[in-house]
PDB file of C-alpha atoms in Angstrom:
ATOM      1  CA  MET V 202     -18.939 -17.873   2.109  1.00  0.00           C
ATOM      2  CA  ARG V 203     -16.505 -15.092   1.134  1.00  0.00           C
ATOM      3  CA  ARG V 204     -13.260 -16.733   0.119  1.00  0.00           C
ATOM      4  CA  VAL V 205     -10.164 -14.537   0.595  1.00  0.00           C
ATOM      5  CA  ALA V 206      -6.507 -15.435   0.133  1.00  0.00           C
ATOM      6  CA  ILE V 207      -3.760 -13.252   1.610  1.00  0.00           C
ATOM      7  CA  ILE V 208      -0.254 -13.281   0.139  1.00  0.00           C
ATOM      8  CA  GLY V 209       2.196 -12.985   3.030  1.00  0.00           C
ATOM      9  CA  HIS V 210       1.861 -13.251   6.791  1.00  0.00           C
ATOM     10  CA  GLY V 211       3.971 -10.397   8.121  1.00  0.00           C
ATOM     11  CA  ALA V 212       2.658  -7.550  10.256  1.00  0.00           C
ATOM     12  CA  ILE V 213       0.043  -6.384   7.734  1.00  0.00           C
ATOM     13  CA  GLY V 214      -1.078  -9.789   6.479  1.00  0.00           C
ATOM     14  CA  ARG V 215      -1.311 -11.236   9.981  1.00  0.00           C
ATOM     15  CA  ASP V 216      -3.395  -8.306  11.272  1.00  0.00           C
ATOM     16  CA  LEU V 217      -5.718  -8.556   8.285  1.00  0.00           C
ATOM     17  CA  ALA V 218      -6.133 -12.317   8.667  1.00  0.00           C
ATOM     18  CA  THR V 219      -6.916 -11.918  12.369  1.00  0.00           C
ATOM     19  CA  ALA V 220      -9.517  -9.238  11.660  1.00  0.00           C
ATOM     20  CA  LEU V 221     -11.232 -11.264   8.927  1.00  0.00           C
ATOM     21  CA  ALA V 222     -11.202 -14.426  11.060  1.00  0.00           C
ATOM     22  CA  SER V 223     -13.138 -12.547  13.756  1.00  0.00           C
ATOM     23  CA  ARG V 224     -15.956 -11.846  11.286  1.00  0.00           C
ATOM     24  CA  ASP V 225     -18.594 -14.301  10.143  1.00  0.00           C
ATOM     25  CA  GLY V 226     -18.784 -15.485   6.576  1.00  0.00           C
ATOM     26  CA  TYR V 227     -15.112 -15.607   5.541  1.00  0.00           C
ATOM     27  CA  ALA V 228     -13.028 -18.592   4.457  1.00  0.00           C
ATOM     28  CA  LEU V 229      -9.352 -17.657   4.602  1.00  0.00           C
ATOM     29  CA  ALA V 230      -6.101 -18.866   3.081  1.00  0.00           C
ATOM     30  CA  VAL V 231      -2.535 -17.588   3.341  1.00  0.00           C
ATOM     31  CA  VAL V 232      -0.119 -17.841   0.418  1.00  0.00           C
ATOM     32  CA  LEU V 233       3.430 -18.680   1.540  1.00  0.00           C
ATOM     33  CA  ARG V 234       6.460 -20.248  -0.083  1.00  0.00           C
ATOM     34  CA  PRO V 235       7.115 -23.858   0.959  1.00  0.00           C
ATOM     35  CA  GLY V 236       9.201 -23.922   4.121  1.00  0.00           C
ATOM     36  CA  SER V 237       8.338 -20.354   5.113  1.00  0.00           C
ATOM     37  CA  ALA V 238       8.944 -19.685   8.811  1.00  0.00           C
ATOM     38  CA  SER V 239       5.730 -17.643   8.847  1.00  0.00           C
ATOM     39  CA  ALA V 240       3.641 -20.787   8.377  1.00  0.00           C
ATOM     40  CA  ALA V 241       3.920 -21.636  12.074  1.00  0.00           C
ATOM     41  CA  ALA V 242       2.074 -18.425  12.965  1.00  0.00           C
ATOM     42  CA  VAL V 243      -0.882 -19.046  10.634  1.00  0.00           C
ATOM     43  CA  ASP V 244      -4.176 -19.845  12.341  1.00  0.00           C
ATOM     44  CA  PRO V 245      -4.981 -23.558  11.876  1.00  0.00           C
ATOM     45  CA  ALA V 246      -8.369 -22.527  10.481  1.00  0.00           C
ATOM     46  CA  CYS V 247      -6.602 -20.903   7.503  1.00  0.00           C
ATOM     47  CA  ALA V 248      -5.398 -22.945   4.566  1.00  0.00           C
ATOM     48  CA  VAL V 249      -1.726 -22.462   3.642  1.00  0.00           C
ATOM     49  CA  LEU V 250      -1.208 -22.336  -0.121  1.00  0.00           C
ATOM     50  CA  PRO V 251       2.288 -22.907  -1.584  1.00  0.00           C
ATOM     51  CA  ASP V 252       1.741 -22.180  -5.271  1.00  0.00           C
ATOM     52  CA  VAL V 253      -0.605 -20.918  -7.977  1.00  0.00           C
ATOM     53  CA  GLY V 254      -2.160 -24.345  -8.455  1.00  0.00           C
ATOM     54  CA  ALA V 255      -3.161 -24.525  -4.806  1.00  0.00           C
ATOM     55  CA  LEU V 256      -4.482 -20.981  -5.005  1.00  0.00           C
ATOM     56  CA  ALA V 257      -6.628 -21.874  -8.028  1.00  0.00           C
ATOM     57  CA  ARG V 258      -8.050 -24.900  -6.194  1.00  0.00           C
ATOM     58  CA  PHE V 259      -8.926 -22.732  -3.187  1.00  0.00           C
ATOM     59  CA  ALA V 260     -10.961 -20.583  -5.644  1.00  0.00           C
ATOM     60  CA  PRO V 261     -10.780 -17.238  -3.839  1.00  0.00           C
ATOM     61  CA  ALA V 262     -13.181 -14.428  -4.656  1.00  0.00           C
ATOM     62  CA  LEU V 263     -10.434 -11.945  -3.783  1.00  0.00           C
ATOM     63  CA  VAL V 264      -6.663 -12.076  -3.239  1.00  0.00           C
ATOM     64  CA  VAL V 265      -4.874  -9.525  -1.054  1.00  0.00           C
ATOM     65  CA  GLU V 266      -1.130  -8.909  -1.480  1.00  0.00           C
ATOM     66  CA  ALA V 267       0.600  -8.037   1.807  1.00  0.00           C
ATOM     67  CA  ALA V 268       4.169  -9.198   1.214  1.00  0.00           C
ATOM     68  CA  GLY V 269       6.106  -6.408  -0.507  1.00  0.00           C
ATOM     69  CA  ALA V 270       6.977  -5.282  -4.007  1.00  0.00           C
ATOM     70  CA  GLY V 271       8.641  -8.584  -4.864  1.00  0.00           C
ATOM     71  CA  ALA V 272       5.359 -10.405  -4.250  1.00  0.00           C
ATOM     72  CA  VAL V 273       3.587  -8.085  -6.694  1.00  0.00           C
ATOM     73  CA  ARG V 274       6.056  -9.107  -9.399  1.00  0.00           C
ATOM     74  CA  GLU V 275       5.955 -12.793  -8.441  1.00  0.00           C
ATOM     75  CA  TRP V 276       2.214 -13.234  -7.940  1.00  0.00           C
ATOM     76  CA  GLY V 277       0.415 -10.303  -9.560  1.00  0.00           C
ATOM     77  CA  ALA V 278       0.003 -11.565 -13.125  1.00  0.00           C
ATOM     78  CA  ALA V 279      -0.607 -15.141 -11.949  1.00  0.00           C
ATOM     79  CA  VAL V 280      -3.484 -14.097  -9.672  1.00  0.00           C
ATOM     80  CA  LEU V 281      -5.076 -11.780 -12.219  1.00  0.00           C
ATOM     81  CA  GLY V 282      -4.630 -14.435 -14.903  1.00  0.00           C
ATOM     82  CA  LEU V 283      -6.943 -16.672 -12.883  1.00  0.00           C
ATOM     83  CA  GLY V 284      -9.635 -14.038 -13.276  1.00  0.00           C
ATOM     84  CA  VAL V 285      -9.442 -13.187  -9.568  1.00  0.00           C
ATOM     85  CA  PRO V 286      -9.363  -9.535  -8.423  1.00  0.00           C
ATOM     86  CA  LEU V 287      -6.168  -8.515  -6.650  1.00  0.00           C
ATOM     87  CA  LEU V 288      -5.955  -5.935  -3.845  1.00  0.00           C
ATOM     88  CA  LEU V 289      -2.421  -4.527  -3.546  1.00  0.00           C
ATOM     89  CA  SER V 290      -0.797  -3.353  -0.349  1.00  0.00           C
ATOM     90  CA  SER V 291       2.571  -2.680  -2.048  1.00  0.00           C
ATOM     91  CA  VAL V 292       1.348  -0.023  -4.483  1.00  0.00           C
ATOM     92  CA  GLY V 293       4.880   1.350  -4.755  1.00  0.00           C
ATOM     93  CA  ALA V 294       5.743  -1.545  -7.077  1.00  0.00           C
ATOM     94  CA  LEU V 295       3.604   0.160  -9.724  1.00  0.00           C
ATOM     95  CA  HIS V 296       6.187   2.916 -10.212  1.00  0.00           C
ATOM     96  CA  ASP V 297       7.581   0.406 -12.739  1.00  0.00           C
ATOM     97  CA  ASP V 298       5.563   1.264 -15.838  1.00  0.00           C
ATOM     98  CA  ALA V 299       6.259  -2.081 -17.518  1.00  0.00           C
ATOM     99  CA  LEU V 300       4.983  -4.016 -14.509  1.00  0.00           C
ATOM    100  CA  ARG V 301       1.922  -1.788 -14.107  1.00  0.00           C
ATOM    101  CA  HIS V 302       0.980  -2.015 -17.783  1.00  0.00           C
ATOM    102  CA  ALA V 303       1.459  -5.803 -17.751  1.00  0.00           C
ATOM    103  CA  LEU V 304      -0.794  -6.216 -14.708  1.00  0.00           C
ATOM    104  CA  VAL V 305      -3.469  -3.973 -16.187  1.00  0.00           C
ATOM    105  CA  ALA V 306      -3.346  -5.851 -19.495  1.00  0.00           C
ATOM    106  CA  THR V 307      -3.610  -9.201 -17.711  1.00  0.00           C
ATOM    107  CA  ALA V 308      -6.569  -7.995 -15.654  1.00  0.00           C
ATOM    108  CA  GLN V 309      -8.340  -6.681 -18.733  1.00  0.00           C
ATOM    109  CA  ALA V 310      -7.786  -9.918 -20.649  1.00  0.00           C
ATOM    110  CA  ALA V 311      -9.082 -11.987 -17.718  1.00  0.00           C
ATOM    111  CA  GLY V 312     -12.053  -9.716 -17.033  1.00  0.00           C
ATOM    112  CA  THR V 313     -10.996  -8.829 -13.488  1.00  0.00           C
ATOM    113  CA  ARG V 314      -9.686  -5.852 -11.514  1.00  0.00           C
ATOM    114  CA  LEU V 315      -6.610  -4.548  -9.732  1.00  0.00           C
ATOM    115  CA  TYR V 316      -7.571  -2.724  -6.517  1.00  0.00           C
ATOM    116  CA  LEU V 317      -5.422   0.003  -4.930  1.00  0.00           C
ATOM    117  CA  PRO V 318      -6.389   0.815  -1.315  1.00  0.00           C
ATOM    118  CA  SER V 319      -5.969   4.130   0.485  1.00  0.00           C
ATOM    119  CA  GLY V 320      -3.471   2.537   2.880  1.00  0.00           C
ATOM    120  CA  ALA V 321      -2.074   5.085   5.320  1.00  0.00           C
ATOM    121  CA  LEU V 322      -3.494   8.085   3.431  1.00  0.00           C
ATOM    122  CA  ALA V 323      -6.681  10.119   3.466  1.00  0.00           C
ATOM    123  CA  GLY V 324      -8.095  12.557   0.940  1.00  0.00           C
ATOM    124  CA  LEU V 325      -7.581  10.389  -2.149  1.00  0.00           C
ATOM    125  CA  ASP V 326     -11.216  10.865  -3.174  1.00  0.00           C
ATOM    126  CA  TYR V 327     -10.611  14.614  -3.475  1.00  0.00           C
ATOM    127  CA  VAL V 328      -7.310  14.136  -5.326  1.00  0.00           C
ATOM    128  CA  ARG V 329      -8.993  11.740  -7.790  1.00  0.00           C
ATOM    129  CA  ALA V 330     -11.704  14.325  -8.418  1.00  0.00           C
ATOM    130  CA  MET V 331      -8.986  16.904  -9.152  1.00  0.00           C
ATOM    131  CA  ARG V 332      -7.216  14.691 -11.691  1.00  0.00           C
ATOM    132  CA  GLY V 333      -7.001  16.450 -15.033  1.00  0.00           C
ATOM    133  CA  ALA V 334      -8.021  19.810 -13.582  1.00  0.00           C
ATOM    134  CA  PRO V 335      -6.158  22.892 -14.899  1.00  0.00           C
ATOM    135  CA  ASN V 336      -3.017  23.865 -12.972  1.00  0.00           C
ATOM    136  CA  LEU V 337      -3.020  20.745 -10.791  1.00  0.00           C
ATOM    137  CA  ARG V 338      -0.085  20.528  -8.402  1.00  0.00           C
ATOM    138  CA  VAL V 339       0.350  17.809  -5.771  1.00  0.00           C
ATOM    139  CA  ARG V 340       2.980  17.823  -3.026  1.00  0.00           C
ATOM    140  CA  TYR V 341       3.478  15.118  -0.434  1.00  0.00           C
ATOM    141  CA  GLU V 342       5.699  14.934   2.644  1.00  0.00           C
ATOM    142  CA  SER V 343       6.442  11.769   4.622  1.00  0.00           C
ATOM    143  CA  ARG V 344       7.696  12.483   8.131  1.00  0.00           C
ATOM    144  CA  LYS V 345       8.416   9.445  10.291  1.00  0.00           C
ATOM    145  CA  PRO V 346      10.383   8.728  13.471  1.00  0.00           C
ATOM    146  CA  THR V 347      13.987   7.650  12.970  1.00  0.00           C
ATOM    147  CA  ALA V 348      13.071   4.051  13.926  1.00  0.00           C
ATOM    148  CA  ALA V 349      11.196   3.785  10.617  1.00  0.00           C
ATOM    149  CA  TRP V 350      14.407   4.659   8.773  1.00  0.00           C
ATOM    150  CA  ALA V 351      16.874   2.567  10.805  1.00  0.00           C
ATOM    151  CA  ASP V 352      18.160   0.584   7.808  1.00  0.00           C
ATOM    152  CA  GLU V 353      18.539   3.649   5.615  1.00  0.00           C
ATOM    153  CA  LEU V 354      20.270   5.671   8.325  1.00  0.00           C
ATOM    154  CA  ALA V 355      22.634   2.781   9.057  1.00  0.00           C
ATOM    155  CA  ARG V 356      23.692   2.745   5.399  1.00  0.00           C
ATOM    156  CA  LEU V 357      24.471   6.471   5.636  1.00  0.00           C
ATOM    157  CA  GLY V 358      26.834   5.865   8.547  1.00  0.00           C
ATOM    158  CA  PRO V 359      27.013   6.875  12.212  1.00  0.00           C
ATOM    159  CA  ASP V 360      26.847  10.603  11.450  1.00  0.00           C
ATOM    160  CA  ALA V 361      23.354  10.146  10.009  1.00  0.00           C
ATOM    161  CA  ALA V 362      21.625   9.480  13.363  1.00  0.00           C
ATOM    162  CA  PRO V 363      19.809  12.820  13.508  1.00  0.00           C
ATOM    163  CA  ASP V 364      19.102  14.836  16.637  1.00  0.00           C
ATOM    164  CA  ALA V 365      16.848  17.013  14.480  1.00  0.00           C
ATOM    165  CA  ALA V 366      14.766  16.499  11.366  1.00  0.00           C
ATOM    166  CA  LEU V 367      16.800  15.213   8.423  1.00  0.00           C
ATOM    167  CA  THR V 368      15.583  15.331   4.815  1.00  0.00           C
ATOM    168  CA  LEU V 369      16.431  11.970   3.233  1.00  0.00           C
ATOM    169  CA  PHE V 370      14.887  12.587  -0.179  1.00  0.00           C
ATOM    170  CA  GLN V 371      13.363  15.312  -2.308  1.00  0.00           C
ATOM    171  CA  GLY V 372      12.164  14.561  -5.821  1.00  0.00           C
ATOM    172  CA  ASN V 373       9.250  12.994  -7.668  1.00  0.00           C
ATOM    173  CA  ALA V 374       7.032  10.080  -6.664  1.00  0.00           C
ATOM    174  CA  ARG V 375       8.555   7.608  -9.118  1.00  0.00           C
ATOM    175  CA  ALA V 376      12.054   8.084  -7.714  1.00  0.00           C
ATOM    176  CA  ALA V 377      10.719   8.001  -4.146  1.00  0.00           C
ATOM    177  CA  ALA V 378       8.841   4.724  -4.626  1.00  0.00           C
ATOM    178  CA  ALA V 379      11.827   3.139  -6.373  1.00  0.00           C
ATOM    179  CA  ARG V 380      14.279   4.241  -3.682  1.00  0.00           C
ATOM    180  CA  TYR V 381      12.142   3.335  -0.662  1.00  0.00           C
ATOM    181  CA  PRO V 382       9.863   0.432  -1.643  1.00  0.00           C
ATOM    182  CA  ALA V 383       9.077  -0.466   1.979  1.00  0.00           C
ATOM    183  CA  ASN V 384       8.246   3.093   3.070  1.00  0.00           C
ATOM    184  CA  LEU V 385       6.788   5.033   0.147  1.00  0.00           C
ATOM    185  CA  ASN V 386       3.786   3.056  -1.095  1.00  0.00           C
ATOM    186  CA  VAL V 387       1.684   6.088  -0.240  1.00  0.00           C
ATOM    187  CA  ALA V 388       3.638   8.291  -2.657  1.00  0.00           C
ATOM    188  CA  ALA V 389       2.798   5.903  -5.490  1.00  0.00           C
ATOM    189  CA  THR V 390      -0.852   5.733  -4.454  1.00  0.00           C
ATOM    190  CA  LEU V 391      -1.097   9.514  -4.406  1.00  0.00           C
ATOM    191  CA  ALA V 392       0.621   9.788  -7.800  1.00  0.00           C
ATOM    192  CA  LEU V 393      -1.733   7.267  -9.395  1.00  0.00           C
ATOM    193  CA  ALA V 394      -4.739   9.054  -7.893  1.00  0.00           C
ATOM    194  CA  GLY V 395      -3.752  12.480  -9.145  1.00  0.00           C
ATOM    195  CA  ALA V 396      -1.000  14.134 -11.149  1.00  0.00           C
ATOM    196  CA  GLY V 397       1.125  11.101 -12.045  1.00  0.00           C
ATOM    197  CA  PHE V 398       4.546   9.935 -10.905  1.00  0.00           C
ATOM    198  CA  GLU V 399       6.670  12.675 -12.475  1.00  0.00           C
ATOM    199  CA  GLU V 400       4.405  15.539 -11.443  1.00  0.00           C
ATOM    200  CA  THR V 401       3.889  14.505  -7.806  1.00  0.00           C
ATOM    201  CA  GLU V 402       6.474  16.208  -5.593  1.00  0.00           C
ATOM    202  CA  VAL V 403       7.772  14.178  -2.631  1.00  0.00           C
ATOM    203  CA  ARG V 404       9.828  15.034   0.429  1.00  0.00           C
ATOM    204  CA  VAL V 405      10.943  12.361   2.889  1.00  0.00           C
ATOM    205  CA  VAL V 406      11.980  13.364   6.405  1.00  0.00           C
ATOM    206  CA  ALA V 407      13.360  11.334   9.307  1.00  0.00           C
ATOM    207  CA  ASP V 408      12.376  13.211  12.444  1.00  0.00           C
ATOM    208  CA  PRO V 409      13.048  12.012  16.011  1.00  0.00           C
ATOM    209  CA  ALA V 410      10.273  14.354  17.173  1.00  0.00           C
ATOM    210  CA  ALA V 411       7.666  13.091  14.680  1.00  0.00           C
ATOM    211  CA  ARG V 412       4.299  12.289  16.241  1.00  0.00           C
ATOM    212  CA  GLY V 413       3.918   8.957  14.498  1.00  0.00           C
ATOM    213  CA  ASN V 414       4.081   8.240  10.770  1.00  0.00           C
ATOM    214  CA  THR V 415       2.931  11.586   9.405  1.00  0.00           C
ATOM    215  CA  HIS V 416       1.700  12.185   5.853  1.00  0.00           C
ATOM    216  CA  ALA V 417       1.051  15.711   4.592  1.00  0.00           C
ATOM    217  CA  ILE V 418      -0.685  16.395   1.269  1.00  0.00           C
ATOM    218  CA  ARG V 419      -0.980  19.759  -0.439  1.00  0.00           C
ATOM    219  CA  ALA V 420      -3.024  19.652  -3.660  1.00  0.00           C
ATOM    220  CA  THR V 421      -4.090  22.727  -5.615  1.00  0.00           C
ATOM    221  CA  SER V 422      -5.847  23.327  -8.942  1.00  0.00           C
ATOM    222  CA  ASP V 423      -8.327  25.700 -10.518  1.00  0.00           C
ATOM    223  CA  LEU V 424     -11.052  23.672  -8.773  1.00  0.00           C
ATOM    224  CA  GLY V 425      -9.813  24.345  -5.246  1.00  0.00           C
ATOM    225  CA  GLU V 426      -7.184  23.236  -2.768  1.00  0.00           C
ATOM    226  CA  LEU V 427      -6.544  20.547  -0.202  1.00  0.00           C
ATOM    227  CA  ASP V 428      -4.281  20.698   2.857  1.00  0.00           C
ATOM    228  CA  LEU V 429      -4.310  17.526   4.887  1.00  0.00           C
ATOM    229  CA  VAL V 430      -2.109  15.962   7.560  1.00  0.00           C
ATOM    230  CA  VAL V 431      -2.522  12.393   8.818  1.00  0.00           C
ATOM    231  CA  ALA V 432      -0.526  11.174  11.828  1.00  0.00           C
ATOM    232  CA  ASN V 433      -0.680   7.387  12.166  1.00  0.00           C
ATOM    233  CA  ARG V 434       0.694   5.229  14.931  1.00  0.00           C
ATOM    234  CA  PRO V 435       3.433   2.914  13.655  1.00  0.00           C
ATOM    235  CA  SER V 436       2.715  -0.794  13.599  1.00  0.00           C
ATOM    236  CA  PRO V 437       4.211  -2.334  16.770  1.00  0.00           C
ATOM    237  CA  ASP V 438       5.657  -5.124  14.625  1.00  0.00           C
ATOM    238  CA  ASN V 439       7.039  -2.956  11.812  1.00  0.00           C
ATOM    239  CA  PRO V 440       7.763   0.768  12.338  1.00  0.00           C
ATOM    240  CA  LYS V 441       8.105   1.289   8.577  1.00  0.00           C
ATOM    241  CA  THR V 442       4.354   0.900   8.209  1.00  0.00           C
ATOM    242  CA  SER V 443       1.333   2.237  10.071  1.00  0.00           C
ATOM    243  CA  GLY V 444      -1.139   0.188  12.049  1.00  0.00           C
ATOM    244  CA  ILE V 445      -3.961   1.724  10.005  1.00  0.00           C
ATOM    245  CA  VAL V 446      -2.757  -0.002   6.808  1.00  0.00           C
ATOM    246  CA  SER V 447      -4.212  -3.396   7.692  1.00  0.00           C
ATOM    247  CA  ARG V 448      -7.480  -1.673   8.629  1.00  0.00           C
ATOM    248  CA  ALA V 449      -7.537   0.080   5.257  1.00  0.00           C
ATOM    249  CA  LEU V 450      -7.136  -3.307   3.582  1.00  0.00           C
ATOM    250  CA  LEU V 451      -9.930  -4.689   5.766  1.00  0.00           C
ATOM    251  CA  ALA V 452     -12.194  -1.818   4.717  1.00  0.00           C
ATOM    252  CA  ALA V 453     -11.345  -2.485   1.061  1.00  0.00           C
ATOM    253  CA  VAL V 454     -12.127  -6.205   1.436  1.00  0.00           C
ATOM    254  CA  GLU V 455     -15.475  -5.388   3.039  1.00  0.00           C
ATOM    255  CA  GLN V 456     -16.254  -2.902   0.254  1.00  0.00           C
ATOM    256  CA  HIS V 457     -15.476  -5.552  -2.357  1.00  0.00           C
ATOM    257  CA  PHE V 458     -18.182  -7.795  -0.929  1.00  0.00           C
ATOM    258  CA  SER V 459     -20.624  -5.042   0.061  1.00  0.00           C
ATOM    259  CA  THR V 460     -23.938  -4.330  -1.673  1.00  0.00           C
ATOM    260  CA  VAL V 461     -23.360  -0.613  -1.065  1.00  0.00           C
ATOM    261  CA  VAL V 462     -19.971   0.651  -2.258  1.00  0.00           C
ATOM    262  CA  MET V 463     -18.579   3.975  -1.074  1.00  0.00           C
ATOM    263  CA  LEU V 464     -16.370   5.566  -3.713  1.00  0.00           C
TER     264      LEU V 464
END
């Protein structure tokens, strides 16, 4: 039996739990704080775990984080310290060098691994192969419908409801992930795959005409070049994220347990 615990039961965690429950051979648990309103939506076949002790007793073979950057800080070292591999959904949390180094050190000491999924992106295999190549340059643009940026636009005031595309941010991946932790996990993933946080250029656009959550990557080096655009449908439960994200986590879980691993 493949024992998997999922931290969080929002749009991503719930979709992942539902997908795994439909497959044979999985025993599932959901990690939630005591009194969490999300507990009522958890399938009765899934255990609900309130703390690290309960998680240790469940003895998962893999833990999946699907609850935001705060959950990475709260649970990351504790999970890895148990010697259990951790698959992160909220990769943007790793823009914090101190947190990233601490998690890596904990994983190394415990003899386990920290997994970073592709999430809403494609082409990361090519970008990883380019890493360290001469004259590497990586540019990324996030273009999403205005519904994905409702909170941010509200903070900018009524004049910020755009009738046309509006650039919200232009800078490097570290600043992007820090500024938009719920929207820019992909920028951090791309940075870690390739040129690093400072050298990965990011542009963030709110566009009422966007055809879904669109991610454009331009990567060039002496080895070649990559131009790629992915247009994902937003999650019906959370327009900040794409429906494909939970499927990317599912694919990563299946790879973890697979005899044949595609890298």
